[in-house]
CSV table of C-alpha atoms in Angstrom, one decimal:
chain,number,residue,atom,x,y,z
A,1,MET,CA,0.0,0.0,0.0
A,2,ALA,CA,2.9,2.4,0.8
A,3,VAL,CA,4.4,1.7,-2.6
A,4,LEU,CA,1.1,2.4,-4.3
A,5,ILE,CA,0.6,5.7,-2.5
A,6,TRP,CA,4.1,6.8,-3.4
A,7,TRP,CA,3.6,5.8,-7.0
A,8,LEU,CA,0.3,7.7,-7.2
A,9,ILE,CA,1.8,10.9,-5.8
A,10,LEU,CA,4.7,10.7,-8.3
A,11,GLU,CA,2.2,10.1,-11.1
A,12,ALA,CA,0.3,13.2,-10.1
A,13,VAL,CA,3.4,15.3,-10.1
A,14,GLY,CA,4.3,14.0,-13.5
A,15,VAL,CA,0.8,14.7,-14.9
A,16,LEU,CA,1.0,18.3,-13.4
A,17,ALA,CA,4.3,18.9,-15.1
A,18,LEU,CA,3.6,17.2,-18.4
A,19,PRO,CA,2.5,20.2,-20.5
A,20,LEU,CA,5.4,22.3,-19.1
A,21,THR,CA,7.9,19.5,-19.9
A,22,LEU,CA,6.6,19.1,-23.4
A,23,ARG,CA,7.0,22.8,-24.0
A,24,LEU,CA,10.4,23.1,-22.2
A,25,LEU,CA,11.9,20.0,-24.1
A,26,ARG,CA,10.1,20.6,-27.3
A,27,PHE,CA,13.1,20.0,-29.5
A,28,LEU,CA,13.7,16.4,-28.3
A,29,PRO,CA,12.1,13.7,-30.4
A,30,ASP,CA,9.8,12.7,-27.5
A,31,ARG,CA,9.6,16.3,-26.2
A,32,GLY,CA,10.7,15.0,-22.7
A,33,LEU,CA,7.7,12.6,-22.4
A,34,GLY,CA,9.7,10.4,-20.0
A,35,LEU,CA,11.1,13.3,-17.9
A,36,ALA,CA,7.8,14.9,-16.7
A,37,ARG,CA,8.3,13.6,-13.1
A,38,HIS,CA,11.8,14.9,-13.0
A,39,VAL,CA,10.7,18.4,-14.1
A,40,GLY,CA,7.8,18.3,-11.7
A,41,LEU,CA,9.9,17.3,-8.7
A,42,LEU,CA,12.6,19.9,-9.6
A,43,VAL,CA,10.3,22.8,-10.3
A,44,GLY,CA,7.7,22.0,-7.7
A,45,GLY,CA,10.4,21.4,-5.1
A,46,TYR,CA,12.2,24.6,-6.0
A,47,LEU,CA,9.0,26.7,-5.7
A,48,PHE,CA,8.2,25.1,-2.4
A,49,TRP,CA,11.8,25.7,-1.1
A,50,ILE,CA,12.1,29.3,-2.2
A,51,LEU,CA,8.6,30.4,-1.1
A,52,VAL,CA,9.1,28.8,2.4
A,53,SER,CA,12.6,30.3,2.6
A,54,LEU,CA,11.1,33.8,1.8
A,55,GLY,CA,8.4,33.4,4.4
A,56,ILE,CA,5.6,33.4,1.9
A,57,LEU,CA,4.6,29.8,2.7
A,58,GLN,CA,5.1,27.5,5.6
A,59,ASN,CA,6.5,24.0,5.6
A,60,THR,CA,3.1,22.3,5.8
A,61,VAL,CA,0.9,20.1,3.6
A,62,ALA,CA,-0.9,23.3,2.5
A,63,GLY,CA,2.4,24.9,1.5
A,64,VAL,CA,3.3,21.9,-0.6
A,65,LEU,CA,-0.2,22.0,-2.3
A,66,VAL,CA,0.3,25.7,-3.1
A,67,ALA,CA,3.7,25.0,-4.7
A,68,LEU,CA,2.2,22.2,-6.8
A,69,THR,CA,-0.7,24.5,-7.7
A,70,LEU,CA,1.8,27.0,-9.1
A,71,LEU,CA,3.5,24.2,-11.0
A,72,GLY,CA,0.1,23.3,-12.4
A,73,ALA,CA,-0.4,27.0,-13.4
A,74,LEU,CA,2.9,27.0,-15.3
A,75,SER,CA,1.8,23.8,-17.1
A,76,LEU,CA,-1.6,25.3,-17.8
A,77,ALA,CA,0.0,28.4,-19.4
A,78,ALA,CA,2.1,26.0,-21.6
A,79,TRP,CA,-1.1,24.1,-22.5
A,80,ARG,CA,-2.9,27.2,-23.5
A,81,ARG,CA,-0.1,28.2,-25.7
A,82,GLU,CA,0.5,24.9,-27.4
A,83,GLY,CA,-2.4,22.6,-26.4
A,84,ARG,CA,-3.6,22.0,-29.9
A,85,ALA,CA,-0.2,20.7,-30.9
A,86,LEU,CA,0.6,18.9,-27.6
A,87,TRP,CA,-2.4,16.6,-27.4
A,88,PRO,CA,-2.1,15.1,-30.9
A,89,PHE,CA,1.6,14.6,-30.2
A,90,VAL,CA,0.9,12.7,-26.9
A,91,ARG,CA,-1.7,10.6,-28.7
A,92,ARG,CA,0.9,9.7,-31.5
A,93,GLN,CA,3.4,8.8,-28.8
A,94,ARG,CA,1.1,6.6,-26.6
A,95,ARG,CA,3.2,3.5,-27.2
A,96,LEU,CA,6.3,5.4,-25.9
A,97,LEU,CA,4.3,6.8,-23.0
A,98,VAL,CA,3.2,3.3,-22.0
A,99,ALA,CA,6.7,2.0,-22.3
A,100,THR,CA,8.2,4.8,-20.1
A,101,GLU,CA,5.4,4.4,-17.5
A,102,ALA,CA,5.9,0.6,-17.5
A,103,LEU,CA,9.6,1.0,-17.0
A,104,PHE,CA,9.2,3.4,-14.1
A,105,LEU,CA,6.6,1.2,-12.4
A,106,VAL,CA,8.6,-2.0,-12.8
A,107,ALA,CA,11.8,-0.3,-11.5
A,108,LEU,CA,10.0,1.3,-8.6
A,109,VAL,CA,8.4,-2.0,-7.4
A,110,ALA,CA,11.6,-4.0,-8.0
A,111,MET,CA,13.8,-1.8,-5.9
A,112,ALA,CA,11.1,-1.4,-3.2
A,113,PHE,CA,10.9,-5.3,-3.1
A,114,LEU,CA,14.7,-5.4,-2.7
A,115,ARG,CA,14.8,-2.7,0.0
A,116,ALA,CA,12.1,-4.7,1.9
A,117,TYR,CA,14.7,-7.3,2.7
A,118,ASN,CA,17.1,-4.8,4.2
A,119,PRO,CA,15.0,-1.8,5.4
A,120,GLU,CA,17.1,-0.9,8.4
A,121,ILE,CA,18.2,2.8,8.6
A,122,ALA,CA,21.5,1.9,10.2
A,123,ALA,CA,25.3,2.0,9.4
A,124,THR,CA,27.1,4.1,6.8
A,125,GLU,CA,25.5,7.6,6.3
A,126,LYS,CA,21.8,6.5,6.6
A,127,PRO,CA,21.3,7.9,10.1
A,128,MET,CA,22.6,11.3,9.1
A,129,GLU,CA,20.4,11.4,6.0
A,130,PHE,CA,17.4,10.2,8.0
A,131,GLY,CA,18.2,13.0,10.5
A,132,PHE,CA,18.1,15.6,7.8
A,133,ILE,CA,14.8,14.5,6.5
A,134,ASN,CA,13.3,14.5,10.0
A,135,GLY,CA,14.9,17.9,10.7
A,136,ILE,CA,13.2,19.4,7.6
A,137,LEU,CA,9.8,17.8,8.5
A,138,GLN,CA,10.0,19.4,12.0
A,139,SER,CA,10.9,22.8,10.6
A,140,ARG,CA,8.0,25.2,10.0
A,141,THR,CA,10.2,27.6,8.1
A,142,PHE,CA,13.5,27.4,6.1
A,143,PRO,CA,16.4,27.2,6.4
A,144,PRO,CA,15.5,23.9,8.2
A,145,ARG,CA,16.7,23.1,11.7
A,146,ASP,CA,19.9,21.2,12.2
A,147,PRO,CA,18.9,17.9,13.9
A,148,TRP,CA,22.0,17.8,16.1
A,149,LEU,CA,22.8,21.5,16.9
A,150,ALA,CA,19.8,23.3,18.5
A,151,GLY,CA,19.2,26.8,17.3
A,152,TYR,CA,21.1,26.4,14.1
A,153,ALA,CA,20.1,25.6,10.5
A,154,ILE,CA,21.3,22.6,8.5
A,155,SER,CA,24.8,23.5,7.2
A,156,TYR,CA,24.8,21.0,4.3
A,157,TYR,CA,23.4,20.8,0.8
A,158,HIS,CA,19.8,19.7,1.6
A,159,PHE,CA,17.6,20.6,-1.4
A,160,GLY,CA,17.1,16.9,-2.3
A,161,TYR,CA,16.0,16.2,1.3
A,162,VAL,CA,13.4,19.0,1.0
A,163,ILE,CA,11.9,17.2,-2.0
A,164,VAL,CA,11.8,13.9,0.0
A,165,ALA,CA,10.2,15.7,2.9
A,166,MET,CA,7.7,17.3,0.6
A,167,LEU,CA,6.6,13.9,-0.8
A,168,THR,CA,6.5,12.5,2.7
A,169,ARG,CA,4.1,15.2,3.8
A,170,LEU,CA,1.9,14.6,0.8
A,171,SER,CA,1.8,10.8,1.3
A,172,GLY,CA,1.1,10.9,5.1
A,173,LEU,CA,3.5,8.0,5.5
A,174,PRO,CA,6.1,7.9,8.3
A,175,SER,CA,9.5,9.0,7.3
A,176,ASP,CA,11.2,5.7,8.1
A,177,ILE,CA,9.0,4.2,5.3
A,178,THR,CA,9.5,7.0,2.8
A,179,PHE,CA,13.3,6.8,3.4
A,180,ASN,CA,13.4,3.4,1.7
A,181,LEU,CA,10.7,4.4,-0.8
A,182,THR,CA,13.0,7.3,-1.8
A,183,VAL,CA,15.7,4.8,-2.7
A,184,ALA,CA,13.2,3.0,-4.9
A,185,MET,CA,12.1,6.3,-6.4
A,186,LEU,CA,15.6,7.4,-7.3
A,187,PHE,CA,16.3,4.0,-8.9
A,188,ALA,CA,13.2,4.3,-11.0
A,189,LEU,CA,13.8,8.0,-11.9
A,190,ALA,CA,17.3,7.2,-12.9
A,191,ALA,CA,16.2,4.3,-15.1
A,192,ASN,CA,13.6,6.5,-16.8
A,193,ALA,CA,16.0,9.3,-17.3
A,194,ALA,CA,18.6,7.0,-18.9
A,195,TYR,CA,16.0,5.5,-21.1
A,196,SER,CA,14.6,8.9,-22.2
A,197,LEU,CA,18.0,10.5,-22.8
A,198,THR,CA,19.3,7.6,-24.9
A,199,TYR,CA,16.0,7.3,-26.8
A,200,ASN,CA,16.3,10.9,-27.8
A,201,MET,CA,19.9,10.7,-28.8
A,202,VAL,CA,19.3,7.7,-31.0
A,203,ALA,CA,16.1,9.1,-32.5
A,204,ALA,CA,17.8,12.4,-33.2
A,205,TYR,CA,20.7,10.6,-34.9
A,206,ARG,CA,18.4,8.6,-37.0
A,207,ALA,CA,16.6,11.8,-38.0
A,208,ARG,CA,19.7,12.9,-39.8
A,209,GLN,CA,19.5,9.7,-41.9
A,210,GLY,CA,15.9,10.4,-42.9
A,211,THR,CA,13.3,13.2,-42.8
A,212,LEU,CA,12.6,15.5,-39.8
A,213,GLU,CA,8.9,14.5,-39.9
A,214,THR,CA,9.8,10.7,-39.5
A,215,ALA,CA,12.0,11.3,-36.4
A,216,TRP,CA,9.5,13.6,-34.7
A,217,GLY,CA,6.5,11.3,-35.4
A,218,ALA,CA,6.0,7.7,-34.4
A,219,PRO,CA,8.5,6.3,-31.9
A,220,SER,CA,11.6,4.6,-33.2
A,221,GLU,CA,11.8,0.9,-32.1
A,222,ALA,CA,15.6,1.0,-32.4
A,223,ALA,CA,15.7,4.0,-30.1
A,224,ALA,CA,13.4,2.3,-27.6
A,225,ARG,CA,15.5,-0.9,-27.5
A,226,THR,CA,18.7,1.1,-27.1
A,227,GLY,CA,17.0,3.1,-24.3
A,228,ILE,CA,16.2,-0.1,-22.4
A,229,VAL,CA,19.8,-1.2,-22.7
A,230,ALA,CA,21.0,2.2,-21.4
A,231,ALA,CA,18.6,2.0,-18.4
A,232,LEU,CA,20.0,-1.4,-17.4
A,233,LEU,CA,23.6,-0.3,-17.9
A,234,VAL,CA,23.1,2.9,-15.8
A,235,VAL,CA,21.2,1.6,-12.8
A,236,ALA,CA,21.6,-2.2,-12.7
A,237,MET,CA,25.2,-2.9,-13.9
A,238,GLY,CA,28.3,-2.8,-11.9
A,239,ASN,CA,32.0,-3.5,-12.6
A,240,LEU,CA,33.7,-6.9,-13.1
A,241,GLU,CA,34.8,-7.2,-9.5
A,242,GLY,CA,31.8,-9.3,-8.7
A,243,VAL,CA,33.0,-11.8,-11.3
A,244,PHE,CA,36.3,-12.1,-9.5
A,245,GLU,CA,34.5,-12.5,-6.2
A,246,LEU,CA,32.8,-15.6,-7.6
A,247,ILE,CA,36.1,-17.0,-8.8
A,248,ARG,CA,37.7,-16.4,-5.4
A,249,ALA,CA,34.7,-18.0,-3.6
A,250,ARG,CA,35.3,-21.2,-5.6
A,251,GLY,CA,39.0,-21.2,-4.6
A,252,TRP,CA,40.1,-20.6,-8.2
A,253,GLY,CA,42.7,-18.2,-9.4
A,254,SER,CA,46.3,-17.9,-8.5
A,255,GLU,CA,48.0,-15.5,-6.1
A,256,ALA,CA,49.7,-13.9,-9.1
A,257,LEU,CA,46.2,-13.0,-10.4
A,258,TRP,CA,45.1,-11.4,-7.2
A,259,ARG,CA,48.3,-9.4,-6.9
A,260,TRP,CA,47.9,-8.2,-10.5
A,261,LEU,CA,44.2,-7.2,-9.9
A,262,ASP,CA,45.4,-5.4,-6.7
A,263,VAL,CA,41.8,-5.1,-5.2
A,264,ARG,CA,42.3,-4.5,-1.5
A,265,ASN,CA,41.6,-7.6,0.6
A,266,LEU,CA,40.3,-9.6,-2.4
A,267,GLY,CA,43.2,-12.0,-2.4
A,268,ALA,CA,43.2,-12.3,1.3
A,269,SER,CA,39.6,-13.4,1.5
A,270,ALA,CA,39.0,-17.1,2.3
A,271,PRO,CA,37.3,-19.3,-0.3
A,272,SER,CA,33.6,-19.8,0.4
A,273,ALA,CA,31.8,-22.9,1.5
A,274,THR,CA,29.2,-22.1,-1.2
A,275,TRP,CA,29.3,-21.1,-4.8
A,276,TYR,CA,28.8,-17.4,-3.8
A,277,PRO,CA,30.9,-15.3,-1.5
A,278,ASP,CA,30.0,-15.6,2.2
A,279,ASP,CA,32.2,-12.8,3.4
A,280,GLY,CA,29.8,-10.2,4.8
A,281,TRP,CA,31.6,-7.3,3.2
A,282,TRP,CA,32.5,-8.8,-0.2
A,283,TRP,CA,30.2,-6.5,-2.0
A,284,TRP,CA,31.9,-3.4,-0.6
A,285,ARG,CA,35.1,-4.1,-2.4
A,286,ALA,CA,33.4,-3.5,-5.7
A,287,SER,CA,33.3,0.2,-4.8
A,288,ARG,CA,37.0,0.4,-4.0
A,289,VAL,CA,38.6,-1.4,-7.0
A,290,ILE,CA,41.2,1.3,-7.6
A,291,HIS,CA,44.1,0.7,-5.3
A,292,ASP,CA,46.2,3.9,-5.1
A,293,ARG,CA,49.4,4.2,-3.1
A,294,LEU,CA,51.0,7.1,-1.3
A,295,PRO,CA,54.6,8.2,-2.0
A,296,ASP,CA,55.8,6.2,1.0
A,297,GLY,CA,54.0,3.0,-0.3
A,298,GLY,CA,51.0,3.3,2.0
A,299,TYR,CA,47.4,2.6,1.0
A,300,HIS,CA,45.2,5.5,-0.2
A,301,GLU,CA,41.5,4.8,-0.6
A,302,VAL,CA,39.9,5.8,-3.9
A,303,ILE,CA,36.1,5.6,-4.1
A,304,SER,CA,34.9,4.1,-7.3
A,305,GLU,CA,31.2,3.7,-6.5
A,306,PHE,CA,28.6,3.1,-9.3
A,307,PRO,CA,24.8,3.7,-9.1
A,308,PHE,CA,23.7,0.1,-8.3
A,309,PHE,CA,26.2,0.0,-5.4
A,310,SER,CA,24.5,3.1,-3.9
A,311,PHE,CA,21.1,1.7,-4.4
A,312,LEU,CA,22.1,-1.6,-2.9
A,313,LEU,CA,23.7,0.2,0.0
A,314,GLY,CA,20.5,2.2,0.5
A,315,ASP,CA,22.1,5.5,1.3
A,316,VAL,CA,20.0,8.6,0.3
A,317,HIS,CA,23.1,10.7,-0.1
A,318,PRO,CA,23.1,13.9,-2.2
A,319,HIS,CA,25.1,12.4,-5.0
A,320,VAL,CA,22.3,9.7,-5.3
A,321,LEU,CA,19.5,12.2,-5.0
A,322,ALA,CA,21.2,14.2,-7.8
A,323,LEU,CA,21.6,11.3,-10.2
A,324,PRO,CA,18.2,11.5,-12.0
A,325,PHE,CA,18.5,15.3,-12.2
A,326,VAL,CA,22.0,15.2,-13.7
A,327,MET,CA,20.5,13.2,-16.6
A,328,LEU,CA,17.7,15.8,-16.8
A,329,VAL,CA,20.3,18.5,-17.3
A,330,LEU,CA,21.9,16.4,-20.0
A,331,ALA,CA,18.5,16.1,-21.7
A,332,LEU,CA,18.2,19.9,-21.5
A,333,ALA,CA,21.6,20.3,-23.1
A,334,LEU,CA,20.6,17.9,-25.9
A,335,ASN,CA,17.4,19.9,-26.3
A,336,VAL,CA,19.4,23.1,-26.8
A,337,LEU,CA,21.8,21.4,-29.2
A,338,LEU,CA,18.8,20.1,-31.3
A,339,SER,CA,17.1,23.4,-31.2
A,340,VAL,CA,19.9,25.0,-33.1
A,341,GLY,CA,19.5,22.5,-36.0
A,342,ARG,CA,15.7,22.8,-36.1
A,343,ILE,CA,15.6,26.5,-35.9
A,344,GLY,CA,18.2,26.8,-38.6
A,345,ARG,CA,16.3,24.4,-40.9
A,346,SER,CA,13.0,26.3,-40.3
A,347,GLU,CA,14.6,29.6,-41.2
A,348,GLY,CA,16.2,28.0,-44.3
C-alpha cells in the first residue's frame, strides 16, 4: 500500500508537469515525455523551497499543495499556448508513453521489493540522512533546523531532502517508510532518465539519416531498444569485481592473479563454502577497485562507486539524490543542441 501511495503521488506530479515539460523540451524527439516527473519534482520542489525560505509559505501540507498548484499553473500556461499541438503529439506517442510508464513502475516495485529485505536505517550515512529528512519535517520555516545542533540551520546541501520531505508530507506515510521508498524512487527515476535520454539521442541521430517528420513522429523501435539497454547499464550494472569475487569464492585463481588485480583484501579473503561469497563485506570491495598508493608506499583509498552500489547500500546521499536530475540536465543540453539545428532548418 505504501508503494502504491508513493507511485500515485509521483504520477500526479508527472501529470501536473507534463505540459510544461513538453514545452520546455520541445526540440527532443519525445519532447521530454519520460522526464515529466523529473521536471515536476525539480520545479515544484524549488517553488516550495524558495517560497518557504522567503516566508511566503510554511512547511506544511498546505504549503506543498500551493507550490504544486503553481507548478500546475505553469503547465496550464504552456497548454494554453500549445495545447492544440501537444495533445495530438501525446496521442501519437502513446506507445512510448506506455513504455516509459511501465519501465518506471517495474523499476520502482523491483527496488522497493529489494529494500524490503534490508530496510534498516543503520550504518554508513543513513542515520545522518534520516536525521536531515526529519529535521526538515520538523521545521515550519526554512532554512530547516539542524537535527543535532539546536538553534542552528542545516549546514549541508539539503535541497534533495526538501523534495523527499515534501513527498513525505503529501503521502502521510512515516519518514522511516519514505526513506526506503526514496531509494526505490531514485532507482526508477534514474532508469527512466537514462531511457529517455538515450532514446532521444538515438532518435535524433536517426533523424539525420531520414526526414525530420519521421523522427518527430512515431517512436523509433531502435531508439526504444537502445533506451532499455541504457537504463539497465546505468542503474543495474556494476563492474567486473563481482565476477572475480565468484572466482575467489570457488577457490580458483592464482596468487599472481590477485596481486595483479590489486583489489584491496580480495586476495586475502578465504574461499567460500558455497558457490557465492559468504564474506559479509565482499560487495563493498566493488566500490574500491582502484588501489592507489601514497609516495611512501602506504594505502590511499579511492572511491569508485557506481549507481547500483549506492542503491544496494541504501544511502540517500546527495550524489544519489542528484543522479536523475543530472540526466535531466543532459537532456536539457541535448534539447538546446537540437534546437539550433531545427531553428536553422526552419529559417532556411
